[in-house]
Amino acid sequence: MSPEPLSIVDAGAALRSGESTAVGLLASVLSRAEMTESELHCYLNLDREGASRAAASADEELERGVDRGALHGIPVAVKDNMCTRGLETTCSSQILSGYLPPYDATAVARLREAGAVIIGKTNLDEFAMGSSTENSAYGPTRNPWDTERVPGGSSGGSAAAVAAGSALGALGSDTGGSIRQPASLCGIVGMKPTYGLVSRYGLVAFASSLDQIGPLTRTVTDAAVLLAAVAGHDPADATSYSGPLPDFAAGLHAGVEGLKIGVVRELNGEGYQAEVSEATGDMLNRLSAQGAEVVEVSLPMFDVALSAYYLIAPAECSANLARFDGMRYGLSIKGPTAAATMAATRAEGFGPEVIRRILLGTYALSAGYFDAFYGQAQKVRSMLQSEFEAAYRKVDVLVSPASPTTAFRLGERTQDPLAMYLSDICTIPSNLSGHPAISVPISLDSKGLPIGFQVMAPALGEQVMFRVAAEVERLAGFGALPAPALAPPTRVPL
Amino acid sequence: MPIDVDVAHVANLARLALSPEELDRYRQELGVILEHASRVQQVETSGIMPLSHPLGSGNVFRPDEPSPSLDREEVLEMAPESRDGFFVTPPALD
Amino acid sequence: MNWAPVIGIEVHVELDTASKMFCGCRVSFGDPPNTNVCPVCLALPGSLPVPNREAIERIIRLGLALNCRINPGSVFHRKNYYYADLPKNYQISQFDIPVCVDGWLDVESDEGSFRVGIERVHMEEDTGKSVHVGEGGRIHTAAETLVDFNRAGTPLVEIVSRPDLRSAADARAYTQELRAVVAETGVSDARMERGSVRFDANVSIRPPQSQKLGVKVEIKNMNSFRSLEKAIRAEVDRQVELVEAGEKVVMETRHWDESAGITHGMRTKEGSSDYRYFTEPDLAPMVFSESWVQEARSQIPELPARRRERYRHLGLNPGSARVLAGSEPDLRGLFEDAVESGAAPVPAANWVTGDITASLRRRNACLGDVPLHGEDLAALTAMVSQGRISARAARQVLEGVMDGEGSPTRVARARNLEQISDQAALEQVVEEVMSAHSQAVERYRSGEKKVRGFLVGQVMRATSGRADPRAVNQILSTRL
């Protein structure tokens, strides 16, 4: 059985028309997982039992006329850095091997309340640090478009699962592009909301001022639907946005006529795969043809955004990951003293990329270096945000490639941390500013690998962002593609 | 030029027991990454306030109302060692 | 050579809010270990802090009571260090923008009054509690450590003084005054025996005329005024010995060992005090509006310094005013009520700080446990000043009132303690005593004047002490 993967919206319609059931949807998604998992390794943990119960309950509720909305009965996956009560949550780290959280992350709880069926926990770069999902202590995830290639990261498991049809949608987290970059590399839609829109409570923190949970889906509409289910104020997160939320799906298909679209000059040129630049330019022409005014915008701080990011994110992570010390939970390698136990546990339990970033962040915060590194990076961040805001006074959205290249080969960048870091050059600025951004697949390169297009918007500008993204999706005709096969896809869009 | 980092000192601050080989490797990698990161130092930032919180308002508080705590058994079950309701850890000082 | 100590004190005060600083777990002393813990205060993965508004209101109130300026805005920082009873391995604290800055506290002691500058008052969270198991139960010899996180995350206020203190005794007087302010602003129960108030001291020495500060040593682990005073004395002595032996004082942190009466070096590795402070990204900045600060100001009750002044205006001497102003609120209330009911302030104060306090101690009771009110104390003082009872009888009357036997008048009557001031009755008794002791009368008249005391004593004895001694003396004078 190889069912056609559906969008969340289509699946919801099928459920309500009686064409399918939640149990049936789950079965087809799980059978898809059975087909693909040995090759792709999207999941660290498939919760068949919990998912079956949730699906049965969703069907039973629908029969009784209880309809929890768009996600009712929909099988979704959750990145394994979000806490799930009683379900192992490892962040792909040895240090949390076997860890069973005593509570659900707020986003997970909201998925459950919305009637979603949580299939399992997806693979990621350890503690979300990486751009290829190769930094997982439990082995890498592979790209469904070419299994010799990475799915991107850190939400590579979520992106690959949605692309492969072993989930209809997934939650990821995006600190420097960890939703958008893998979405781009896997040919799906990935969106990072405005900072504070989705509660971070229960998301195992990497860099607190940058982390945001967001949706990975097959369509822009699905992204809006999934976002709506998890967004909203949470008193347990002091950085949670408490104002009114717009209807994210409203006006989605209003087109781009009359909108002003800014093309970021700094996100192009050297280091960008030619086909990526071409596809981006091509899409801009089409948007222009649809009545959008396309202008070039320069944001000079983008050139140092990556540098600032690789000081700020490691600095925050060095403190956020300090709690993993072998004293209260998780891995513990006992030494003669508490200090020795902590040091041995952490050296053993963390992988090299995590250790690298902890060292980097510790250094950037340490006496004598704080002002030159961390302090200066925060000022650059401030200037970057000002530049963004100035730009958004002139244009409605900013656009760029979502990733400078399409999916790269496993192992290609693992020996060169800096080259790996450059994978996030397009996505990092919106994390630093806290603004929303989305990646939409637009075409394939000559190797048959997906190219993603990024739409960035001002704070709480999700509506206009989705509106432009939906038009991009429509113009690209990509969302209608069937899920890619494990072998390079035979059908090329457009 | 790569930046020379006293990695042993930093590893001690970060409570990481690393071997001499590991320290050497991280020292080299950090040097290169920091060289790139030090580009932030070329930006003229006088008069700029550092940004710690991307967005959002001030004064987020909770009312002083107790809420339920976790079940102790569940908490101690996670611990590497526990006794009589306490977490047991190796001694604080050597 | 003489050496002048320079001392600054850091006082940590646990607030007795209903819930912890950043989570809803109860703040409760003495509960079974690890029963008031949750994902936040245990630092489980994914948990986030949300600050307790009441704690912030209390620190503002305390800061104002300490004459501080409230910063218009304030932020939390992370203070990074690894310790088994610090679950996140960073403490949420404050760094360059604390809630309160630049205050002062006036202190009165037996040696006079002085003002201590307060550099800052900031908000942070407490750690868990470690019990070191092994030889002697001491940190240096422990085989393992038992950790209880019930205390972890309790709101903690740190009050940092300027190095304005010049002796261990001054340090004690300052901390006692500070504790009184803490208790009276209602921010904490301020119970020393529970560790609600704890001290660290920064101690250095310098030649008396020098303006330059010496190398300072931080001493930790003092939980009482007495141990604070002893620890500072011991540390000053240690530094003086070092310097006089030609050695140098090293900047370090030392641990006070109460049982040994000495300070120990902490043997911390060099550089481990690099706390890598940075702004806490999980918490929004705080903004204190003028109206918020005004509201906090309006909630400050009368503080000891102001009260001492008022008591002096009532005629109390400075020492008495100080003792009374520093006594428990219910005792002060009794005094104030008595004065309100017409009692003369001086004897009323003496009663409160003397016999009443002593009696309560004997009874192991507090004022609320006994039926003694302001009007009773006023009546008692009036009876004494009017000569209706003797000072000695008055103590018995007080006990009777406290035993629940009724008003002072009623007790005096029931216990037959009222003085006999009826002239005729007294003359009768004097007559009887003189005839019974005619020899003594003779000796007096032949010039042996001290016999008069014997005669007065006999009269008092015959009246079971109820005779007014002044009246007895008068009668004796005319008869003899």
PDB file of N, CA and C in Angstrom, chain A residues 97-160:
ATOM      1  N   SER A  97      19.429  10.245  26.796  1.00  0.00           N
ATOM      2  CA  SER A  97      18.975   8.915  26.403  1.00  0.00           C
ATOM      3  C   SER A  97      18.021   8.351  27.466  1.00  0.00           C
ATOM      4  N   GLY A  98      16.843   7.959  27.037  1.00  0.00           N
ATOM      5  CA  GLY A  98      15.879   7.363  27.964  1.00  0.00           C
ATOM      6  C   GLY A  98      15.105   8.358  28.809  1.00  0.00           C
ATOM      7  N   TYR A  99      15.319   9.638  28.584  1.00  0.00           N
ATOM      8  CA  TYR A  99      14.642  10.638  29.431  1.00  0.00           C
ATOM      9  C   TYR A  99      13.144  10.719  29.122  1.00  0.00           C
ATOM     10  N   LEU A 100      12.338  10.593  30.164  1.00  0.00           N
ATOM     11  CA  LEU A 100      10.879  10.664  30.017  1.00  0.00           C
ATOM     12  C   LEU A 100      10.369  11.934  30.692  1.00  0.00           C
ATOM     13  N   PRO A 101       9.981  12.929  29.923  1.00  0.00           N
ATOM     14  CA  PRO A 101       9.533  14.184  30.551  1.00  0.00           C
ATOM     15  C   PRO A 101       8.249  13.968  31.359  1.00  0.00           C
ATOM     16  N   PRO A 102       8.117  14.661  32.480  1.00  0.00           N
ATOM     17  CA  PRO A 102       6.892  14.546  33.256  1.00  0.00           C
ATOM     18  C   PRO A 102       5.795  15.509  32.780  1.00  0.00           C
ATOM     19  N   TYR A 103       6.021  16.166  31.678  1.00  0.00           N
ATOM     20  CA  TYR A 103       5.000  17.112  31.207  1.00  0.00           C
ATOM     21  C   TYR A 103       5.112  17.283  29.696  1.00  0.00           C
ATOM     22  N   ASP A 104       4.027  17.798  29.101  1.00  0.00           N
ATOM     23  CA  ASP A 104       3.992  18.099  27.669  1.00  0.00           C
ATOM     24  C   ASP A 104       4.418  19.542  27.427  1.00  0.00           C
ATOM     25  N   ALA A 105       5.203  19.769  26.382  1.00  0.00           N
ATOM     26  CA  ALA A 105       5.450  21.139  25.944  1.00  0.00           C
ATOM     27  C   ALA A 105       4.097  21.777  25.619  1.00  0.00           C
ATOM     28  N   THR A 106       4.011  23.089  25.781  1.00  0.00           N
ATOM     29  CA  THR A 106       2.734  23.765  25.493  1.00  0.00           C
ATOM     30  C   THR A 106       2.295  23.508  24.047  1.00  0.00           C
ATOM     31  N   ALA A 107       3.235  23.563  23.105  1.00  0.00           N
ATOM     32  CA  ALA A 107       2.871  23.338  21.698  1.00  0.00           C
ATOM     33  C   ALA A 107       2.327  21.920  21.502  1.00  0.00           C
ATOM     34  N   VAL A 108       2.920  20.967  22.193  1.00  0.00           N
ATOM     35  CA  VAL A 108       2.457  19.573  22.099  1.00  0.00           C
ATOM     36  C   VAL A 108       1.071  19.447  22.723  1.00  0.00           C
ATOM     37  N   ALA A 109       0.898  20.079  23.875  1.00  0.00           N
ATOM     38  CA  ALA A 109      -0.413  20.031  24.538  1.00  0.00           C
ATOM     39  C   ALA A 109      -1.482  20.642  23.632  1.00  0.00           C
ATOM     40  N   ARG A 110      -1.105  21.704  22.928  1.00  0.00           N
ATOM     41  CA  ARG A 110      -2.086  22.352  22.038  1.00  0.00           C
ATOM     42  C   ARG A 110      -2.401  21.468  20.842  1.00  0.00           C
ATOM     43  N   LEU A 111      -1.407  20.747  20.357  1.00  0.00           N
ATOM     44  CA  LEU A 111      -1.680  19.791  19.280  1.00  0.00           C
ATOM     45  C   LEU A 111      -2.699  18.763  19.749  1.00  0.00           C
ATOM     46  N   ARG A 112      -2.483  18.242  20.956  1.00  0.00           N
ATOM     47  CA  ARG A 112      -3.405  17.228  21.490  1.00  0.00           C
ATOM     48  C   ARG A 112      -4.803  17.807  21.640  1.00  0.00           C
ATOM     49  N   GLU A 113      -4.865  19.034  22.198  1.00  0.00           N
ATOM     50  CA  GLU A 113      -6.182  19.670  22.375  1.00  0.00           C
ATOM     51  C   GLU A 113      -6.879  19.870  21.032  1.00  0.00           C
ATOM     52  N   ALA A 114      -6.075  20.106  19.997  1.00  0.00           N
ATOM     53  CA  ALA A 114      -6.643  20.335  18.666  1.00  0.00           C
ATOM     54  C   ALA A 114      -7.026  19.018  17.993  1.00  0.00           C
ATOM     55  N   GLY A 115      -6.816  17.911  18.705  1.00  0.00           N
ATOM     56  CA  GLY A 115      -7.228  16.615  18.161  1.00  0.00           C
ATOM     57  C   GLY A 115      -6.202  15.950  17.270  1.00  0.00           C
ATOM     58  N   ALA A 116      -5.006  16.537  17.172  1.00  0.00           N
ATOM     59  CA  ALA A 116      -3.980  15.954  16.315  1.00  0.00           C
ATOM     60  C   ALA A 116      -3.522  14.611  16.873  1.00  0.00           C
ATOM     61  N   VAL A 117      -3.064  13.752  15.975  1.00  0.00           N
ATOM     62  CA  VAL A 117      -2.555  12.442  16.363  1.00  0.00           C
ATOM     63  C   VAL A 117      -1.024  12.516  16.270  1.00  0.00           C
ATOM     64  N   ILE A 118      -0.357  12.457  17.418  1.00  0.00           N
ATOM     65  CA  ILE A 118       1.103  12.589  17.402  1.00  0.00           C
ATOM     66  C   ILE A 118       1.728  11.224  17.117  1.00  0.00           C
ATOM     67  N   ILE A 119       2.365  11.146  15.931  1.00  0.00           N
ATOM     68  CA  ILE A 119       2.884   9.851  15.482  1.00  0.00           C
ATOM     69  C   ILE A 119       4.172   9.485  16.195  1.00  0.00           C
ATOM     70  N   GLY A 120       5.003  10.465  16.418  1.00  0.00           N
ATOM     71  CA  GLY A 120       6.286  10.154  17.047  1.00  0.00           C
ATOM     72  C   GLY A 120       7.205  11.342  17.057  1.00  0.00           C
ATOM     73  N   LYS A 121       8.437  11.080  17.474  1.00  0.00           N
ATOM     74  CA  LYS A 121       9.430  12.131  17.666  1.00  0.00           C
ATOM     75  C   LYS A 121      10.486  12.036  16.560  1.00  0.00           C
ATOM     76  N   THR A 122      10.747  13.173  15.945  1.00  0.00           N
ATOM     77  CA  THR A 122      11.622  13.158  14.782  1.00  0.00           C
ATOM     78  C   THR A 122      13.063  13.519  15.128  1.00  0.00           C
ATOM     79  N   ASN A 123      13.931  13.042  14.279  1.00  0.00           N
ATOM     80  CA  ASN A 123      15.371  13.209  14.445  1.00  0.00           C
ATOM     81  C   ASN A 123      15.786  14.671  14.228  1.00  0.00           C
ATOM     82  N   LEU A 124      16.903  15.025  14.810  1.00  0.00           N
ATOM     83  CA  LEU A 124      17.403  16.396  14.692  1.00  0.00           C
ATOM     84  C   LEU A 124      18.901  16.393  14.944  1.00  0.00           C
ATOM     85  N   ASP A 125      19.550  17.475  14.598  1.00  0.00           N
ATOM     86  CA  ASP A 125      20.917  17.658  15.052  1.00  0.00           C
ATOM     87  C   ASP A 125      20.854  17.812  16.555  1.00  0.00           C
ATOM     88  N   GLU A 126      21.794  17.201  17.244  1.00  0.00           N
ATOM     89  CA  GLU A 126      21.791  17.196  18.705  1.00  0.00           C
ATOM     90  C   GLU A 126      21.504  18.606  19.259  1.00  0.00           C
ATOM     91  N   PHE A 127      20.475  18.696  20.096  1.00  0.00           N
ATOM     92  CA  PHE A 127      20.035  19.960  20.687  1.00  0.00           C
ATOM     93  C   PHE A 127      19.805  21.052  19.636  1.00  0.00           C
ATOM     94  N   ALA A 128      19.438  20.602  18.429  1.00  0.00           N
ATOM     95  CA  ALA A 128      19.095  21.522  17.330  1.00  0.00           C
ATOM     96  C   ALA A 128      20.297  22.303  16.818  1.00  0.00           C
ATOM     97  N   MET A 129      21.488  21.778  17.076  1.00  0.00           N
ATOM     98  CA  MET A 129      22.697  22.480  16.632  1.00  0.00           C
ATOM     99  C   MET A 129      23.277  21.796  15.400  1.00  0.00           C
ATOM    100  N   GLY A 130      22.933  22.375  14.265  1.00  0.00           N
ATOM    101  CA  GLY A 130      23.453  21.816  13.029  1.00  0.00           C
ATOM    102  C   GLY A 130      22.537  22.159  11.879  1.00  0.00           C
ATOM    103  N   SER A 131      22.999  21.850  10.667  1.00  0.00           N
ATOM    104  CA  SER A 131      22.247  22.207   9.468  1.00  0.00           C
ATOM    105  C   SER A 131      22.113  21.009   8.537  1.00  0.00           C
ATOM    106  N   SER A 132      22.280  19.804   9.088  1.00  0.00           N
ATOM    107  CA  SER A 132      22.250  18.626   8.227  1.00  0.00           C
ATOM    108  C   SER A 132      21.639  17.391   8.884  1.00  0.00           C
ATOM    109  N   THR A 133      21.326  17.483  10.165  1.00  0.00           N
ATOM    110  CA  THR A 133      20.842  16.343  10.941  1.00  0.00           C
ATOM    111  C   THR A 133      21.877  15.216  11.015  1.00  0.00           C
ATOM    112  N   GLU A 134      23.103  15.562  10.672  1.00  0.00           N
ATOM    113  CA  GLU A 134      24.175  14.571  10.859  1.00  0.00           C
ATOM    114  C   GLU A 134      24.680  14.560  12.296  1.00  0.00           C
ATOM    115  N   ASN A 135      24.431  15.638  13.030  1.00  0.00           N
ATOM    116  CA  ASN A 135      24.896  15.698  14.417  1.00  0.00           C
ATOM    117  C   ASN A 135      23.902  15.046  15.365  1.00  0.00           C
ATOM    118  N   SER A 136      23.316  13.937  14.951  1.00  0.00           N
ATOM    119  CA  SER A 136      22.419  13.226  15.851  1.00  0.00           C
ATOM    120  C   SER A 136      23.182  12.069  16.445  1.00  0.00           C
ATOM    121  N   ALA A 137      23.033  11.895  17.766  1.00  0.00           N
ATOM    122  CA  ALA A 137      23.722  10.784  18.415  1.00  0.00           C
ATOM    123  C   ALA A 137      23.135   9.450  17.962  1.00  0.00           C
ATOM    124  N   TYR A 138      21.983   9.499  17.296  1.00  0.00           N
ATOM    125  CA  TYR A 138      21.305   8.256  16.916  1.00  0.00           C
ATOM    126  C   TYR A 138      21.344   8.021  15.404  1.00  0.00           C
ATOM    127  N   GLY A 139      22.266   8.671  14.733  1.00  0.00           N
ATOM    128  CA  GLY A 139      22.428   8.473  13.299  1.00  0.00           C
ATOM    129  C   GLY A 139      21.698   9.525  12.496  1.00  0.00           C
ATOM    130  N   PRO A 140      22.168   9.791  11.269  1.00  0.00           N
ATOM    131  CA  PRO A 140      21.604  10.878  10.472  1.00  0.00           C
ATOM    132  C   PRO A 140      20.254  10.511   9.853  1.00  0.00           C
ATOM    133  N   THR A 141      19.548  11.541   9.431  1.00  0.00           N
ATOM    134  CA  THR A 141      18.364  11.373   8.587  1.00  0.00           C
ATOM    135  C   THR A 141      18.816  11.653   7.166  1.00  0.00           C
ATOM    136  N   ARG A 142      18.172  10.993   6.209  1.00  0.00           N
ATOM    137  CA  ARG A 142      18.563  11.205   4.809  1.00  0.00           C
ATOM    138  C   ARG A 142      17.460  11.925   4.051  1.00  0.00           C
ATOM    139  N   ASN A 143      17.868  12.560   2.978  1.00  0.00           N
ATOM    140  CA  ASN A 143      16.927  13.359   2.193  1.00  0.00           C
ATOM    141  C   ASN A 143      16.106  12.455   1.281  1.00  0.00           C
ATOM    142  N   PRO A 144      14.785  12.535   1.343  1.00  0.00           N
ATOM    143  CA  PRO A 144      13.946  11.651   0.504  1.00  0.00           C
ATOM    144  C   PRO A 144      14.155  11.890  -0.996  1.00  0.00           C
ATOM    145  N   TRP A 145      14.694  13.023  -1.362  1.00  0.00           N
ATOM    146  CA  TRP A 145      14.916  13.311  -2.784  1.00  0.00           C
ATOM    147  C   TRP A 145      16.200  12.664  -3.268  1.00  0.00           C
ATOM    148  N   ASP A 146      17.082  12.399  -2.382  1.00  0.00           N
ATOM    149  CA  ASP A 146      18.343  11.736  -2.724  1.00  0.00           C
ATOM    150  C   ASP A 146      18.968  11.287  -1.412  1.00  0.00           C
ATOM    151  N   THR A 147      18.926   9.991  -1.197  1.00  0.00           N
ATOM    152  CA  THR A 147      19.300   9.492   0.127  1.00  0.00           C
ATOM    153  C   THR A 147      20.807   9.559   0.384  1.00  0.00           C
ATOM    154  N   GLU A 148      21.574   9.971  -0.593  1.00  0.00           N
ATOM    155  CA  GLU A 148      22.999  10.224  -0.344  1.00  0.00           C
ATOM    156  C   GLU A 148      23.186  11.634   0.214  1.00  0.00           C
ATOM    157  N   ARG A 149      22.087  12.362   0.262  1.00  0.00           N
ATOM    158  CA  ARG A 149      22.197  13.764   0.677  1.00  0.00           C
ATOM    159  C   ARG A 149      21.473  14.023   1.995  1.00  0.00           C
ATOM    160  N   VAL A 150      21.883  15.110   2.602  1.00  0.00           N
ATOM    161  CA  VAL A 150      21.293  15.461   3.901  1.00  0.00           C
ATOM    162  C   VAL A 150      19.928  16.124   3.682  1.00  0.00           C
ATOM    163  N   PRO A 151      19.063  16.040   4.692  1.00  0.00           N
ATOM    164  CA  PRO A 151      17.758  16.706   4.603  1.00  0.00           C
ATOM    165  C   PRO A 151      17.840  18.154   5.069  1.00  0.00           C
ATOM    166  N   GLY A 152      19.028  18.604   5.435  1.00  0.00           N
ATOM    167  CA  GLY A 152      19.135  19.898   6.104  1.00  0.00           C
ATOM    168  C   GLY A 152      18.908  19.704   7.588  1.00  0.00           C
ATOM    169  N   GLY A 153      18.982  20.801   8.313  1.00  0.00           N
ATOM    170  CA  GLY A 153      18.785  20.648   9.750  1.00  0.00           C
ATOM    171  C   GLY A 153      18.629  21.994  10.421  1.00  0.00           C
ATOM    172  N   SER A 154      18.326  21.982  11.642  1.00  0.00           N
ATOM    173  CA  SER A 154      18.335  20.809  12.487  1.00  0.00           C
ATOM    174  C   SER A 154      17.037  20.000  12.459  1.00  0.00           C
ATOM    175  N   SER A 155      15.929  20.565  11.927  1.00  0.00           N
ATOM    176  CA  SER A 155      14.666  19.815  11.940  1.00  0.00           C
ATOM    177  C   SER A 155      14.604  18.858  10.754  1.00  0.00           C
ATOM    178  N   GLY A 156      15.704  18.177  10.464  1.00  0.00           N
ATOM    179  CA  GLY A 156      15.768  17.312   9.292  1.00  0.00           C
ATOM    180  C   GLY A 156      14.802  16.149   9.353  1.00  0.00           C
ATOM    181  N   GLY A 157      14.595  15.599  10.530  1.00  0.00           N
ATOM    182  CA  GLY A 157      13.659  14.483  10.668  1.00  0.00           C
ATOM    183  C   GLY A 157      12.243  14.915  10.345  1.00  0.00           C
ATOM    184  N   SER A 158      11.848  16.065  10.873  1.00  0.00           N
ATOM    185  CA  SER A 158      10.497  16.578  10.606  1.00  0.00           C
ATOM    186  C   SER A 158      10.318  16.879   9.124  1.00  0.00           C
ATOM    187  N   ALA A 159      11.324  17.519   8.514  1.00  0.00           N
ATOM    188  CA  ALA A 159      11.218  17.905   7.104  1.00  0.00           C
ATOM    189  C   ALA A 159      11.152  16.672   6.222  1.00  0.00           C
ATOM    190  N   ALA A 160      12.034  15.709   6.486  1.00  0.00           N
ATOM    191  CA  ALA A 160      12.060  14.508   5.649  1.00  0.00           C
ATOM    192  C   ALA A 160      10.784  13.693   5.820  1.00  0.00           C
TER     193      ALA A 160
END
